[in-house]
Structure formats: structure tokens, C-alpha cells
CSV table of C-alpha atoms and ligand atoms in Angstrom, one decimal:
chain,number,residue,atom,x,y,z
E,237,UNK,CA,-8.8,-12.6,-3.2
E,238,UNK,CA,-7.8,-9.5,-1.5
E,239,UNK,CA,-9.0,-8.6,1.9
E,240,UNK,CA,-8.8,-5.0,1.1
E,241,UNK,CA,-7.9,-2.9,-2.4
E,242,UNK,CA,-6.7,0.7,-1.9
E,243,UNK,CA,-7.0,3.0,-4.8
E,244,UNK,CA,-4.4,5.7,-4.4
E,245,UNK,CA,-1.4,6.6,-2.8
E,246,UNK,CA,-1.7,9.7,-1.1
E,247,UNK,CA,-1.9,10.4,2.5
E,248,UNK,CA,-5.8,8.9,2.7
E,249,UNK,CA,-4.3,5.9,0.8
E,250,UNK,CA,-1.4,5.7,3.1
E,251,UNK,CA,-3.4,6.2,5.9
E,252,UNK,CA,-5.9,4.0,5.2
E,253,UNK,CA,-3.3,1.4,4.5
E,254,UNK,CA,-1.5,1.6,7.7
E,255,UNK,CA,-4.6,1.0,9.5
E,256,UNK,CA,-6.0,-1.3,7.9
E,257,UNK,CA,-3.0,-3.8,8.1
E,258,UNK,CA,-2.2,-2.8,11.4
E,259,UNK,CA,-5.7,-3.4,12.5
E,260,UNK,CA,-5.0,-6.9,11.3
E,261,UNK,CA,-6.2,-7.4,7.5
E,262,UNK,CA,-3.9,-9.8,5.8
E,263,UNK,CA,-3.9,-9.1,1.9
E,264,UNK,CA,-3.8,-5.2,1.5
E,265,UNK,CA,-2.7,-4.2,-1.7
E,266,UNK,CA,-2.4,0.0,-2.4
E,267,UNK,CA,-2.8,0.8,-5.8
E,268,UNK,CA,-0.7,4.0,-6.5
E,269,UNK,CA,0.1,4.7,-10.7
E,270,UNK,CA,3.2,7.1,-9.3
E,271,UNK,CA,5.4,7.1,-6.4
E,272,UNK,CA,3.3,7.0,-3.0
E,273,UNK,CA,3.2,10.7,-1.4
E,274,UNK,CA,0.1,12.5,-3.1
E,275,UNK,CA,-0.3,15.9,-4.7
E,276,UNK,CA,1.2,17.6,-1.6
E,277,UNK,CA,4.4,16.3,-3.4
E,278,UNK,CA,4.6,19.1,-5.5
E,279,UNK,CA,4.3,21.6,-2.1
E,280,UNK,CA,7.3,23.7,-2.0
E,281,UNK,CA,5.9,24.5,1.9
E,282,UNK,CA,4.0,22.8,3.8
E,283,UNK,CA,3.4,24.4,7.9
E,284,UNK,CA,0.0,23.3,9.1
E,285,UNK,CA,0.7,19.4,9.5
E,286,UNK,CA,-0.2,19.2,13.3
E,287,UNK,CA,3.2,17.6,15.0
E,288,UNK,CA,5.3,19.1,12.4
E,289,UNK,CA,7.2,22.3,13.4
E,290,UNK,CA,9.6,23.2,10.7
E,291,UNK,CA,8.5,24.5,7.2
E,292,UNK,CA,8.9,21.6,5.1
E,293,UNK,CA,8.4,20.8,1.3
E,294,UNK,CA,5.7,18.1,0.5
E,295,UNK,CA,8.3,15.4,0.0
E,296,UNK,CA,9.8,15.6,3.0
E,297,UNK,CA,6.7,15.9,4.7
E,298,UNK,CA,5.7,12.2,2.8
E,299,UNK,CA,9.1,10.9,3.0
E,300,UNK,CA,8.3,8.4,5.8
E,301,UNK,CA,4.5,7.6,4.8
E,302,UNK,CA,5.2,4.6,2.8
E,303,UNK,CA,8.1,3.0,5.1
E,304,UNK,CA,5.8,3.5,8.1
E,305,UNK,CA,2.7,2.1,6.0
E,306,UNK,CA,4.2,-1.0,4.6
E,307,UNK,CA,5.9,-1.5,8.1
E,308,UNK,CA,2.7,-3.3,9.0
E,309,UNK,CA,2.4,-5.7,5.8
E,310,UNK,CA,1.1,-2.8,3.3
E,311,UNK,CA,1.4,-4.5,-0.4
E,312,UNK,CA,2.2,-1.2,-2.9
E,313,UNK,CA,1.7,-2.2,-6.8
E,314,UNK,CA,3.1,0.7,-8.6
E,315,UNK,CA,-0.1,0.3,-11.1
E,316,UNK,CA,-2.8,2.6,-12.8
E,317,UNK,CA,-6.8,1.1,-11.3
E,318,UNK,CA,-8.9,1.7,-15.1
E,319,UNK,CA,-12.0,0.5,-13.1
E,320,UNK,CA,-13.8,-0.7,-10.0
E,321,UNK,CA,-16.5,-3.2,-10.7
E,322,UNK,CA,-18.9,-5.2,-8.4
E,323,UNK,CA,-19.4,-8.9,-8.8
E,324,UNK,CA,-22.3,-10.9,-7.9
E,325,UNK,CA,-21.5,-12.1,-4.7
E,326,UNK,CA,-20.8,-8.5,-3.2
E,327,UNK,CA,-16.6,-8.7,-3.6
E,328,UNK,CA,-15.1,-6.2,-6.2
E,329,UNK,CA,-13.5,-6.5,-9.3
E,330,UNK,CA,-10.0,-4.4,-9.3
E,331,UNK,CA,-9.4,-3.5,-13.4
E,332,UNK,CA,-5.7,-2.7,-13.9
E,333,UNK,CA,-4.0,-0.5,-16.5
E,334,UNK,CA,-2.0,-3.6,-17.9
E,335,UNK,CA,-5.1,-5.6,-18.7
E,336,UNK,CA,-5.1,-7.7,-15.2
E,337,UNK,CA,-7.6,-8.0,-12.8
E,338,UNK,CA,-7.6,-8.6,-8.8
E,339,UNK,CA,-11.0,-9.1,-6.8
E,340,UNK,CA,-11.2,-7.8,-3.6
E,341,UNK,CA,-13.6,-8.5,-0.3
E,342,UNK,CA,-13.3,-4.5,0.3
E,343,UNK,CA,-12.7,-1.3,-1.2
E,344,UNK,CA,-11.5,2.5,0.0
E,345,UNK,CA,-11.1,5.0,-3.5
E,346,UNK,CA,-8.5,7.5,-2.5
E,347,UNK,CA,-7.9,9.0,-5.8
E,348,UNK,CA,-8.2,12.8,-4.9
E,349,UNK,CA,-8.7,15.8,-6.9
E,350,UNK,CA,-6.9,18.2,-9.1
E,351,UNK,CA,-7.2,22.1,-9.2
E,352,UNK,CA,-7.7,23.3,-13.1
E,353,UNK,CA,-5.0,25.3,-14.0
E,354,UNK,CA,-5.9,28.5,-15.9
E,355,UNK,CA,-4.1,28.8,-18.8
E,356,UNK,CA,-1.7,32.1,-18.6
E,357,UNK,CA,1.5,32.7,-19.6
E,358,UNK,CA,3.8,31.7,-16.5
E,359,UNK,CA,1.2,29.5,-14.5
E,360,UNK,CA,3.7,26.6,-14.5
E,361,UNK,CA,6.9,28.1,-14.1
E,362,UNK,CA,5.6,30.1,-11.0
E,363,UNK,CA,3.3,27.6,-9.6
E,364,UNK,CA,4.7,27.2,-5.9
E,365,UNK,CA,6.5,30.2,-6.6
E,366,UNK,CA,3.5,32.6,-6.1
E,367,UNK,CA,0.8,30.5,-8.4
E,368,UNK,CA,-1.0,28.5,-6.0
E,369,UNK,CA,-4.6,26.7,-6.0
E,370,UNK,CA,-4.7,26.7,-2.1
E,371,UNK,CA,-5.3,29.4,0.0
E,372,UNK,CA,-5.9,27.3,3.4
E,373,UNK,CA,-2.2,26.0,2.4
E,374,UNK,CA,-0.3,29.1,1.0
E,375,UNK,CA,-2.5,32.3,2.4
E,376,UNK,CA,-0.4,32.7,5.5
E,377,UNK,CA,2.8,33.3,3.3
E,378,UNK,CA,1.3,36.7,2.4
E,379,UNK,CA,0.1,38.2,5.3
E,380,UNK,CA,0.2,41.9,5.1
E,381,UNK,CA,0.7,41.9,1.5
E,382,UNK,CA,-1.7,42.0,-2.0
E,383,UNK,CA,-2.7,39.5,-3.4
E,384,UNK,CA,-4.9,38.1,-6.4
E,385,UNK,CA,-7.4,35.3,-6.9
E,386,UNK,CA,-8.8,34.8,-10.2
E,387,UNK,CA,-12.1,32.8,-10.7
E,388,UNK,CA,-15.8,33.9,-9.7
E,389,UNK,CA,-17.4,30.8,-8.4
E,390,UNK,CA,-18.0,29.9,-5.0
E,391,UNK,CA,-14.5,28.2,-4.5
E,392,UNK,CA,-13.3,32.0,-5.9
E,393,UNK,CA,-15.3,34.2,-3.3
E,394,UNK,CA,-14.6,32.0,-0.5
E,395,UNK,CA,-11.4,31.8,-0.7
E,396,UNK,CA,-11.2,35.8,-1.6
E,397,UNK,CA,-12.9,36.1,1.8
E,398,UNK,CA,-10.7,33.8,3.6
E,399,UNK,CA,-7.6,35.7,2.1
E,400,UNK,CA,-9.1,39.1,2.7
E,401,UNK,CA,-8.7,38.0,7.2
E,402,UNK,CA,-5.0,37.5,6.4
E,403,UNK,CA,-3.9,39.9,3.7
E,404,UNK,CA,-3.9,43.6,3.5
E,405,UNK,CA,-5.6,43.3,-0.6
E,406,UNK,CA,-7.2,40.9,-2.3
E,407,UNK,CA,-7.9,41.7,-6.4
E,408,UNK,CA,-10.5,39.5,-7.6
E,409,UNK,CA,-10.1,39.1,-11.2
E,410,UNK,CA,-12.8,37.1,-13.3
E,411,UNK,CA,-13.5,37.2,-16.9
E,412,UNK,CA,-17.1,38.4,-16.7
E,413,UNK,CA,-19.4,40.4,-14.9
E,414,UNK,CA,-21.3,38.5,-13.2
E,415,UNK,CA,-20.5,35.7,-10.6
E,416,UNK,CA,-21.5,31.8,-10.9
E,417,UNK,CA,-20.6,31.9,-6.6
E,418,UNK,CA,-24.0,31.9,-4.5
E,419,UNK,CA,-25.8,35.5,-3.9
E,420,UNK,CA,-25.2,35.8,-0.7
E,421,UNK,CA,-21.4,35.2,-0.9
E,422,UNK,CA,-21.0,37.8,-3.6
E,423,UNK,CA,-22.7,40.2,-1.5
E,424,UNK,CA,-20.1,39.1,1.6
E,425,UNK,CA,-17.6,39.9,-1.0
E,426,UNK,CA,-18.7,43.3,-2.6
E,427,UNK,CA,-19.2,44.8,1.2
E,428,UNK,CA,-15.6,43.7,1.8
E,429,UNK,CA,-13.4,46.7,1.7
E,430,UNK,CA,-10.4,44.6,1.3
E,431,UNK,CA,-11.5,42.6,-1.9
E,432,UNK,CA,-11.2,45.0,-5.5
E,433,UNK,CA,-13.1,43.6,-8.2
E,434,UNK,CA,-12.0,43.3,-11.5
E,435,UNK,CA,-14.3,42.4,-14.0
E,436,UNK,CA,-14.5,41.7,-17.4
E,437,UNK,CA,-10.4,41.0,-16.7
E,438,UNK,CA,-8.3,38.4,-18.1
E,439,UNK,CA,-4.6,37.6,-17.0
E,440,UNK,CA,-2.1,37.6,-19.5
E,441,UNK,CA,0.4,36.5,-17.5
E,442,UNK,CA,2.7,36.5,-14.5
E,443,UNK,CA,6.4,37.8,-13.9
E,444,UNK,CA,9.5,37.2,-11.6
E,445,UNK,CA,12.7,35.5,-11.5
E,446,UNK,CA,13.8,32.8,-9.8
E,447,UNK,CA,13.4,33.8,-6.3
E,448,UNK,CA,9.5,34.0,-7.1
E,449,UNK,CA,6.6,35.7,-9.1
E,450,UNK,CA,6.9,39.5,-8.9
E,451,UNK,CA,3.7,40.5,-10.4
E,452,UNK,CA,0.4,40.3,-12.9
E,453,UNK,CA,-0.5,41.6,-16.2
E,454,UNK,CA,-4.2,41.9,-16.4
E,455,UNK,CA,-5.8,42.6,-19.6
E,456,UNK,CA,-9.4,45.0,-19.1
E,457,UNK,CA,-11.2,46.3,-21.9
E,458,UNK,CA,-8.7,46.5,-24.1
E,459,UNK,CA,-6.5,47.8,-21.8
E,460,UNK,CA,-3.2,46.3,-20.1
E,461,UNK,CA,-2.2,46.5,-16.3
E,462,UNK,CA,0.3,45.9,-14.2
E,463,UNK,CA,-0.3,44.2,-10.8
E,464,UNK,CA,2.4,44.4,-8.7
E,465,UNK,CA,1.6,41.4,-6.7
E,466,UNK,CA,3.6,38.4,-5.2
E,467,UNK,CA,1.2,35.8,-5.3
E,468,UNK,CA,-2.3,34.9,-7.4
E,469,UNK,CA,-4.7,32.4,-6.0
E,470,UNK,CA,-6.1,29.9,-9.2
E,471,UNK,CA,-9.6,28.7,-8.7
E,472,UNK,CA,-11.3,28.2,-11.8
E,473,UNK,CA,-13.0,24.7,-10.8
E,474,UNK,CA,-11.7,21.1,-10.0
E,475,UNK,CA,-11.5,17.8,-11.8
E,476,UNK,CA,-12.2,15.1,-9.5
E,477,UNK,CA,-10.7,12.1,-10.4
E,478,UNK,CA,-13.6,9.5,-10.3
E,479,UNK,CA,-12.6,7.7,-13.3
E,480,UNK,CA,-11.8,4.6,-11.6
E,481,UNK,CA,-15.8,4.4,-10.3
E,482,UNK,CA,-17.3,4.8,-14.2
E,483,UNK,CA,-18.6,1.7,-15.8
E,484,UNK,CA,-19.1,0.5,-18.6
E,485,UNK,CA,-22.4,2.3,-19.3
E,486,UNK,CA,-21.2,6.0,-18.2
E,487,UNK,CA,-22.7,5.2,-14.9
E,488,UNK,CA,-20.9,5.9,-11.3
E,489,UNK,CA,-20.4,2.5,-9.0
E,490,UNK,CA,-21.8,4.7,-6.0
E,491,UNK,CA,-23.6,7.5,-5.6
E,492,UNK,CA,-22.0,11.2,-6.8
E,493,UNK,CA,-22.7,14.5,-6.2
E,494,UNK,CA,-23.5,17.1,-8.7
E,495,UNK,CA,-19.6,17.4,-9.0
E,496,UNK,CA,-18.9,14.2,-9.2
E,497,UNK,CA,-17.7,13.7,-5.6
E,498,UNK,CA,-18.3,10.8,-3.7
E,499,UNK,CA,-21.3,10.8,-1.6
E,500,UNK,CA,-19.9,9.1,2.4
E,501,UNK,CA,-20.8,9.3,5.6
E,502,UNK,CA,-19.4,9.9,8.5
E,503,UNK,CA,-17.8,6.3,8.7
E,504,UNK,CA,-16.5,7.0,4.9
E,505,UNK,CA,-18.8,4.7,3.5
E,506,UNK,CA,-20.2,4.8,0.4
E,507,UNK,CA,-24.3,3.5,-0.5
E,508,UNK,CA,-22.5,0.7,-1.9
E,509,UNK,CA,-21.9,-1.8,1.1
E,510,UNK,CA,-17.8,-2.8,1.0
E,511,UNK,CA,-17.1,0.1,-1.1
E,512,UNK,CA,-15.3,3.5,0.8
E,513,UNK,CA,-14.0,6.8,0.2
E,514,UNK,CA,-11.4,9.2,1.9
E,515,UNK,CA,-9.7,12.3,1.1
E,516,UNK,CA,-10.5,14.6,-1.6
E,517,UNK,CA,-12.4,12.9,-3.6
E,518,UNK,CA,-15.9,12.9,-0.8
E,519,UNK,CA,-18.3,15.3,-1.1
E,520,UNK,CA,-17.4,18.1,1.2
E,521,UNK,CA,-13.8,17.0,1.9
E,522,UNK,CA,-11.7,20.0,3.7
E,523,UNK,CA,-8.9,19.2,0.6
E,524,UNK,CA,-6.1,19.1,3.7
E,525,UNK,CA,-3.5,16.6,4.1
E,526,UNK,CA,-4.4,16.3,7.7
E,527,UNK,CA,-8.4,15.8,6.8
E,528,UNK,CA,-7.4,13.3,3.9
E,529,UNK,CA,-5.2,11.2,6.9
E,530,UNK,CA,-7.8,11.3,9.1
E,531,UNK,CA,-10.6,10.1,6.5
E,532,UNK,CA,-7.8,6.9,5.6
E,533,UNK,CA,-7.9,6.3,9.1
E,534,UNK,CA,-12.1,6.3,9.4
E,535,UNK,CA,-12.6,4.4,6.3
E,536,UNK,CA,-9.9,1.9,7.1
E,537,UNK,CA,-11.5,0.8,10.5
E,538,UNK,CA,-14.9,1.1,8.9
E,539,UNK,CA,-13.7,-2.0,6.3
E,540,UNK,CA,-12.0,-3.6,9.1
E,541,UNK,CA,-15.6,-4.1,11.0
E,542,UNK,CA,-17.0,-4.6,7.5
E,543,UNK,CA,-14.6,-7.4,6.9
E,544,UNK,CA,-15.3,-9.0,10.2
E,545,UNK,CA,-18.9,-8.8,9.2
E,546,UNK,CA,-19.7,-10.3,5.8
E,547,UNK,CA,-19.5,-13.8,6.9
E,548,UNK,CA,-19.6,-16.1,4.1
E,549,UNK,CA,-19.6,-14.7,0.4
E,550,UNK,CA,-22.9,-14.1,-1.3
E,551,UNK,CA,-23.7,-16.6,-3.9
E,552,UNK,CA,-24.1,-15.5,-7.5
X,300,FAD,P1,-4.0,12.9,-3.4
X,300,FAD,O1,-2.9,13.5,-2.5
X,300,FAD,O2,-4.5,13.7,-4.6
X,300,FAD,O3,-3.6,11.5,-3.8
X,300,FAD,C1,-4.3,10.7,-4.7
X,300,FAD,C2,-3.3,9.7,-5.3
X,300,FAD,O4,-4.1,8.8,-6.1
X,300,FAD,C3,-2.3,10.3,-6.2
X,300,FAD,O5,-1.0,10.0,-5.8
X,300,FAD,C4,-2.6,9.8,-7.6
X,300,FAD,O6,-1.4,9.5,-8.4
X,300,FAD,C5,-3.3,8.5,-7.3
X,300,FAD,N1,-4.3,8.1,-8.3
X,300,FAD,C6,-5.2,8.8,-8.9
X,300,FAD,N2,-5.9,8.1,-9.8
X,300,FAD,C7,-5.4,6.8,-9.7
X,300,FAD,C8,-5.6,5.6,-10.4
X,300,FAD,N3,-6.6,5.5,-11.3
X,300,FAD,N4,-4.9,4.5,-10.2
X,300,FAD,C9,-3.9,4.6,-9.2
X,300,FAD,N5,-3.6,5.7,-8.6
X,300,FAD,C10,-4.3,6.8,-8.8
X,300,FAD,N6,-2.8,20.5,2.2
X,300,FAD,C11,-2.4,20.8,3.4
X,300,FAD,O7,-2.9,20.3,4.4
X,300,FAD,N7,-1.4,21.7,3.6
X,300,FAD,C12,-0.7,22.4,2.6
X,300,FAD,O8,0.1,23.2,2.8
X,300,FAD,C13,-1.1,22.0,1.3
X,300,FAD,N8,-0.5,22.5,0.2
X,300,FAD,C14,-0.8,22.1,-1.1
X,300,FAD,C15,-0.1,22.6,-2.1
X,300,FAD,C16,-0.3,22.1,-3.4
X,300,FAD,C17,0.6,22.6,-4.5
X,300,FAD,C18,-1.3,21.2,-3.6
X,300,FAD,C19,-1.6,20.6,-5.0
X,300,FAD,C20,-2.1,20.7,-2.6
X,300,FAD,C21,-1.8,21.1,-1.3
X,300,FAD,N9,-2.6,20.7,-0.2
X,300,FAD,C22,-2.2,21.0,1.1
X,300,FAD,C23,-3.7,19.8,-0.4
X,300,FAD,C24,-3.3,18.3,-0.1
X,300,FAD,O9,-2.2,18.0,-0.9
X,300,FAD,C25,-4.5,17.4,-0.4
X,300,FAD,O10,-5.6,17.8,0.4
X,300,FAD,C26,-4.2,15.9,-0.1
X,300,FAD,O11,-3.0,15.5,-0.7
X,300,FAD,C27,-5.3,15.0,-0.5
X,300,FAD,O12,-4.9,13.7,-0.2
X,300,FAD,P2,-5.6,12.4,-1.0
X,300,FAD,O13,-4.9,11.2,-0.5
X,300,FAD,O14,-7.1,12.5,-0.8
X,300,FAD,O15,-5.4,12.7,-2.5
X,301,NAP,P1,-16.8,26.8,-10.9
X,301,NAP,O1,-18.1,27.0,-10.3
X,301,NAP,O2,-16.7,25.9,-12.1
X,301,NAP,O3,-16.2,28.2,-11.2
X,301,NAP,C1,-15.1,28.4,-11.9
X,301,NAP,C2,-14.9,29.8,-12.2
X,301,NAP,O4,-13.6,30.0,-12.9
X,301,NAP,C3,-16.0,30.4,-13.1
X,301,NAP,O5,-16.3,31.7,-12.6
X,301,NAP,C4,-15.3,30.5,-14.5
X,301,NAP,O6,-15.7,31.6,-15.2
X,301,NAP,C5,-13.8,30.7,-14.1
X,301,NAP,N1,-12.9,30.1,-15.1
X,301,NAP,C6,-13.0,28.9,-15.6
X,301,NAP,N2,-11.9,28.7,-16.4
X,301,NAP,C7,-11.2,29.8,-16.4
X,301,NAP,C8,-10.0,30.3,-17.1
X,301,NAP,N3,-9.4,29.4,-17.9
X,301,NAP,N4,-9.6,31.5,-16.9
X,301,NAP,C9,-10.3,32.4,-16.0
X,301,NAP,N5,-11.4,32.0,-15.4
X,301,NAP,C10,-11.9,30.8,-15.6
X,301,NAP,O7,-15.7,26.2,-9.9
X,301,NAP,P2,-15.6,26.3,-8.3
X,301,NAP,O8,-15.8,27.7,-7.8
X,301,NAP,O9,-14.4,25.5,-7.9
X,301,NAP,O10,-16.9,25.4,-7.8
X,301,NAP,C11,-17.1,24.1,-8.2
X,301,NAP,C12,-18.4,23.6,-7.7
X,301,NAP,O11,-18.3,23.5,-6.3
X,301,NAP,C13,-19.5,24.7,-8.1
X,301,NAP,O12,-20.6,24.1,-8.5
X,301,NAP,C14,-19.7,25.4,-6.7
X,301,NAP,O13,-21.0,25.9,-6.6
X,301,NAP,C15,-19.3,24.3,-5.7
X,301,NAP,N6,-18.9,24.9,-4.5
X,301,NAP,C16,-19.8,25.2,-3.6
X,301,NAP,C17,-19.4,25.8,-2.4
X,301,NAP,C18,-20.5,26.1,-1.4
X,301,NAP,O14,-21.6,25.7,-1.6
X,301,NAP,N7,-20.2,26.7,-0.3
X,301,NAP,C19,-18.1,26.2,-2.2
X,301,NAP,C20,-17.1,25.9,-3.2
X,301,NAP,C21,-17.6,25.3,-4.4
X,301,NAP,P3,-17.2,31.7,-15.9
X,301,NAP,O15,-18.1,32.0,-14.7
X,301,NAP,O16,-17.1,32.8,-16.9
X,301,NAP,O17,-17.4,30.4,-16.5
């Protein structure tokens, strides 16, 4: 039986782990399907990790995580989690991709979330090269310049609005006329004299060369254009990977959002006593490395005092 299972490696995994073992849990075991790092991995910059200076790419900015993390007794097993059950007597029940199973006293999910990608020509081959899904991340690295953001939800507006304070242009392309984002932000976005609309637009796809994208070609009733534009902001939703907490039934472990986020509160805890949460996968997560550490860290020290707690195991 584990003390504690940790379902993901990124930097709420990590973080969690390194707590939790050097806050004195024995058996930790981080379950991580790829290497340990995280989606900020694929970060060609990163410049808004507090104690970091430089400009960095992702990798480097993970590159001591794990060492640091396992320095303290950390247990990483390379493995995919299908599914997290309960058992009886309050312990968990970790399901592994290769058929095994390991039951645990404690869980923290750390799985994250993924940005949809859109579907144009280019997306891929520019992505960190002027296709990006985060403006909190990449905005800075325009300032002064156009831009576009494609998407009319609320992730969409926001983030047009957030760009619009650091940019000289935002276009705001989406594929209808009308917005799914809240009334009130599309109103903030209309009276913005920095944000053009472009409705009823599709992009077709992007351009550059190596050194980067160069610009857009928008299609708009019937009628091609050319966007001259280094960079296009992609928010067209978010997959939240919440697998692991489905059972059997279709139901969720713990309680879920209308998004499917995890529901925690401010000690990362889930309505399911033993079971935690951290990074981008809670409701209302920041979706920042430094946020994602920083829930690891809460969670971790929230199953440390549940550990110390349970006493002896429920009986079935
Ligand atoms: P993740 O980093 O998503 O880690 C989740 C981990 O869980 C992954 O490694 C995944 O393989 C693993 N996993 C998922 N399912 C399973 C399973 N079933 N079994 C086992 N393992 C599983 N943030 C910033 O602060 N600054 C930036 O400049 C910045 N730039 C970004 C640029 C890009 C291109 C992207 C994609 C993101 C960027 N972010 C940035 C956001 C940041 O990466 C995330 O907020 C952060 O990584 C979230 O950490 P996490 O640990 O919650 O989840
Ligand atoms: P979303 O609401 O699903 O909106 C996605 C947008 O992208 C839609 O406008 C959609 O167009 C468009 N889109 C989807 N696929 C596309 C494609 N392939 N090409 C071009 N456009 C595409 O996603 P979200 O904005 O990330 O929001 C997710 C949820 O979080 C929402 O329910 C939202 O309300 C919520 N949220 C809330 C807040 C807040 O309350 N402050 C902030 C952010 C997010 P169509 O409209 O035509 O489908």
C-alpha cells in the first residue's frame, strides 16, 4: 500500500512530489505516462518563472524538477493511470495501463489540460513559432505589434482584452457572428478600439519560414485576405484530461464542474476525503507553471495532515 499516488508529472506533480516526501511520506510513487516535465516542455520561451532571469525553453526550465523531486525518495513509474477507484475502506485503487493495479492511502490528480488545436494549414509547424494557445505566456513577445486570436468564447474575448493592454492590434477572428463569451465581455470587447472583429472569418492558414510565422490568410465571405501578422492566439476550447477520474459507469470519482474540472478548495481537496487535485485540471486554475507548483505544494501538505489523520483503515 502506497502512502501517496501522484497522477502526473508536471510541475504540480513534481511539486507535489517533492513535498510530500520531503515532508516525510515514505511510499510516493508519481505516475507520469511520458518523461516528467509537463506541457511547458514544448515552450520554446518561457520568462515569467519567478527566480528565473534568463529566457529559457520549457526543458530547460524542467530540467532539474525530477533530480530535485526524487532527491527526497520520490518513486517515478514511467506508466499511463487508466483509472482511479475507491475501495471500501476509504484507500484508492491505482488502475495502470499494463493491466496492474496499486492501492493507495492518498491521492493528488495532476493530469492537466490541453488547448484544442484548430485545424489550419500551418498550426503545427508554427506552433511556438507564432501559434500559441497562451497569451499570459507568449503576449509580451509582441508588444507593439498586431496580432490575432481566433475563437469567440469567453477564453477568446478575454484573452483579446488581455492582449489588446500589450499589443498595438488585436484581429479577432471567429467563424460566426455571434459570440458564445458572456454579454458583458463582448461588449468590453466591441468598445475596445484596439480589438477588429472579424466575423463570419475562417483561417486558412499561416505563413513564414523558419525564423517564425509571417502572417494569416483569412477566408471572409468568399473572399481571401492577407494578415500580415507575426503571431495568432488559438483558443477554440480545452480538453481537460479527467479520464483517469471516470468510472466504470460514466460517472466522475469527485465532483466536476460543467467543464469537467475538478471542483477543490483552497487546501486542493476534493469532496472525496483522501482524494486531491492541483494544477490545471481544478476549476479556476490560473493554467501557469508557477500556479500549478504552488497547488503541488498545497495539495501535498494537505495529504500529508490527511495521512497523519486517518488512523486505522476503515473496515469494508
Ligand atoms: P501538465 O504540465 O499538463 O502536466 C500533466 C502531466 O500529466 C503531463 O506530463 C501528462 O503526460 C501527464 N498525464 C496526463 N494524463 C496521464 C495519465 N492518465 N497517466 C499518467 N500521466 C498522465 N505557463 C507559464 O507559467 N509560463 C509560460 O510561458 C507558459 N508557456 C506555455 C507554452 C505552451 C506551448 C504550453 C502548452 C503551456 C504553457 N504554459 C506556460 C502553461 C503551463 O505549461 C501549464 O500551466 C502547466 O504545465 C500546468 O502544469 P500541470 O502539472 O498542472 O499539468
Ligand atoms: P468554448 O466556449 O468552447 O469556445 C470555443 C470557441 O472556439 C467557440 O466560439 C467556437 O466557435 C470556436 N471554435 C471551436 N472550434 C473551432 C475551430 N476548429 N476553428 C475556429 N473556431 C473554433 O471554449 P472557451 O472559450 O475556452 O471556454 C470554455 C468554457 O470555459 C466555456 O464554457 C466558457 O464559458 C468557460 N470560461 C469562462 C470564463 C469566465 O467565466 N470568465 C473564462 C474562460 C472560459 P462556435 O461559437 O462557432 O462554436
Amino acid at each position: 500500500m502506497l502512502d501517496l499516488a501522484i497522477v502526473g508529472g508536471g510541475p504540480a506533480g513534481l511539486t507535489a512530489g517533492l513535498y510530500a516526501t520531503r515532508g516525510g511520506l515514505k511510499d510516493v510513487v508519481m505516475y507520469e505516462k511520458g518523461l516528467p516535465g509537463g506541457q511547458i516542455t514544448q515552450s520554446s520561451e518561457v520568462e515569467n518563472y519567478p527566480g528565473v532571469c534568463e529566457v529559457v525553453t520549457g526543458m530547460e526550465l524542467m530540467e532539474c524538477w525530477p533530480k530535485q523531486a526524487m532527491r527526497f525518495g520520490l518513486q517515478h513509474q514511467m506508466q499511463e493511470v487508466k483509472r482511479i477507484e475507491r475501495n471500501c475502506d476509504g484507500t484508492f485503487t491505482i488502475k495502470l495501463a499494463d493491466g496492474s493495479e496499486q492501492k493507495a492511502k492518498a491521492v493528488i490528480v495532476c493530469t492537466g489540460s490541453v488547448p484544442k488545436r484548430a485545424g489550419f494549414e500551418g498550426e503545427d509547424q508554427f506552433f511556438g513559432k507564432g501559434v500559441s494557445t497562451c497569451a499570459t505566456c507568449d503576449g509580451f513577445f509582441y508588444k507593439d505589434k498586431e496580432v490575432a486570436v481566433l475563437g469567440g468564447g469567453d477564453t477568446a474575448l478575454e484573452e483579446a482584452l488581455y492582449l489588446a493592454n500589450i499589443v498595438s492590434k488585436v484581429y479577432l477572428i471567429h467563424r460566426r457572428d455571434k459570440f458564445r463569451a458572456a454579454p458583458a465581455t463582448v461588449e468590453r470587447v466591441m468598445k475596445n478600439p484596439k480589438i477588429e472583429l472579424l466575423l463570419n472569418a475562417s483561417v486558412k492558414r499561416v505563413y513564414g519560414d523558419e525564423r517564425g510565422m509571417e502572417g494569416i490568410i483569412i477566408e471572409q465571405e468568399g473572399k481571401e485576405r492577407d494578415l500580415k501578422v507575426p503571431g495568432i492566439f488559438v483558443f477554440v476550447g480545452m480538453n481537460v484530461n479527467n479520464d483517469v477520474l471516470k468510472q466504470e459507469d460514466g460517472s466522475f470519482l469527485c465532483s466536476v464542474n460543467h467543464w469537467g474540472e475538478v471542483i477543490v478548495d483552497l487546501r486542493m481537496r476534493t469532496d472525496i476525503p483522501g482524494l486531491f487535485a492541483a494544477g490545471d485540471i481544478r476549476a479556476d486554475a490560473s493554467k501557469q507553471v508557477v500556479c500549478a507548483a504552488g497547488d503541488g505544494a498545497t495539495a501535498a501538505l494537505s495529504a500529508i495532515s490527511y495521512i497523519e489523520n486517518i488512523g486505522e483503515l476503515r473496515p469494508c
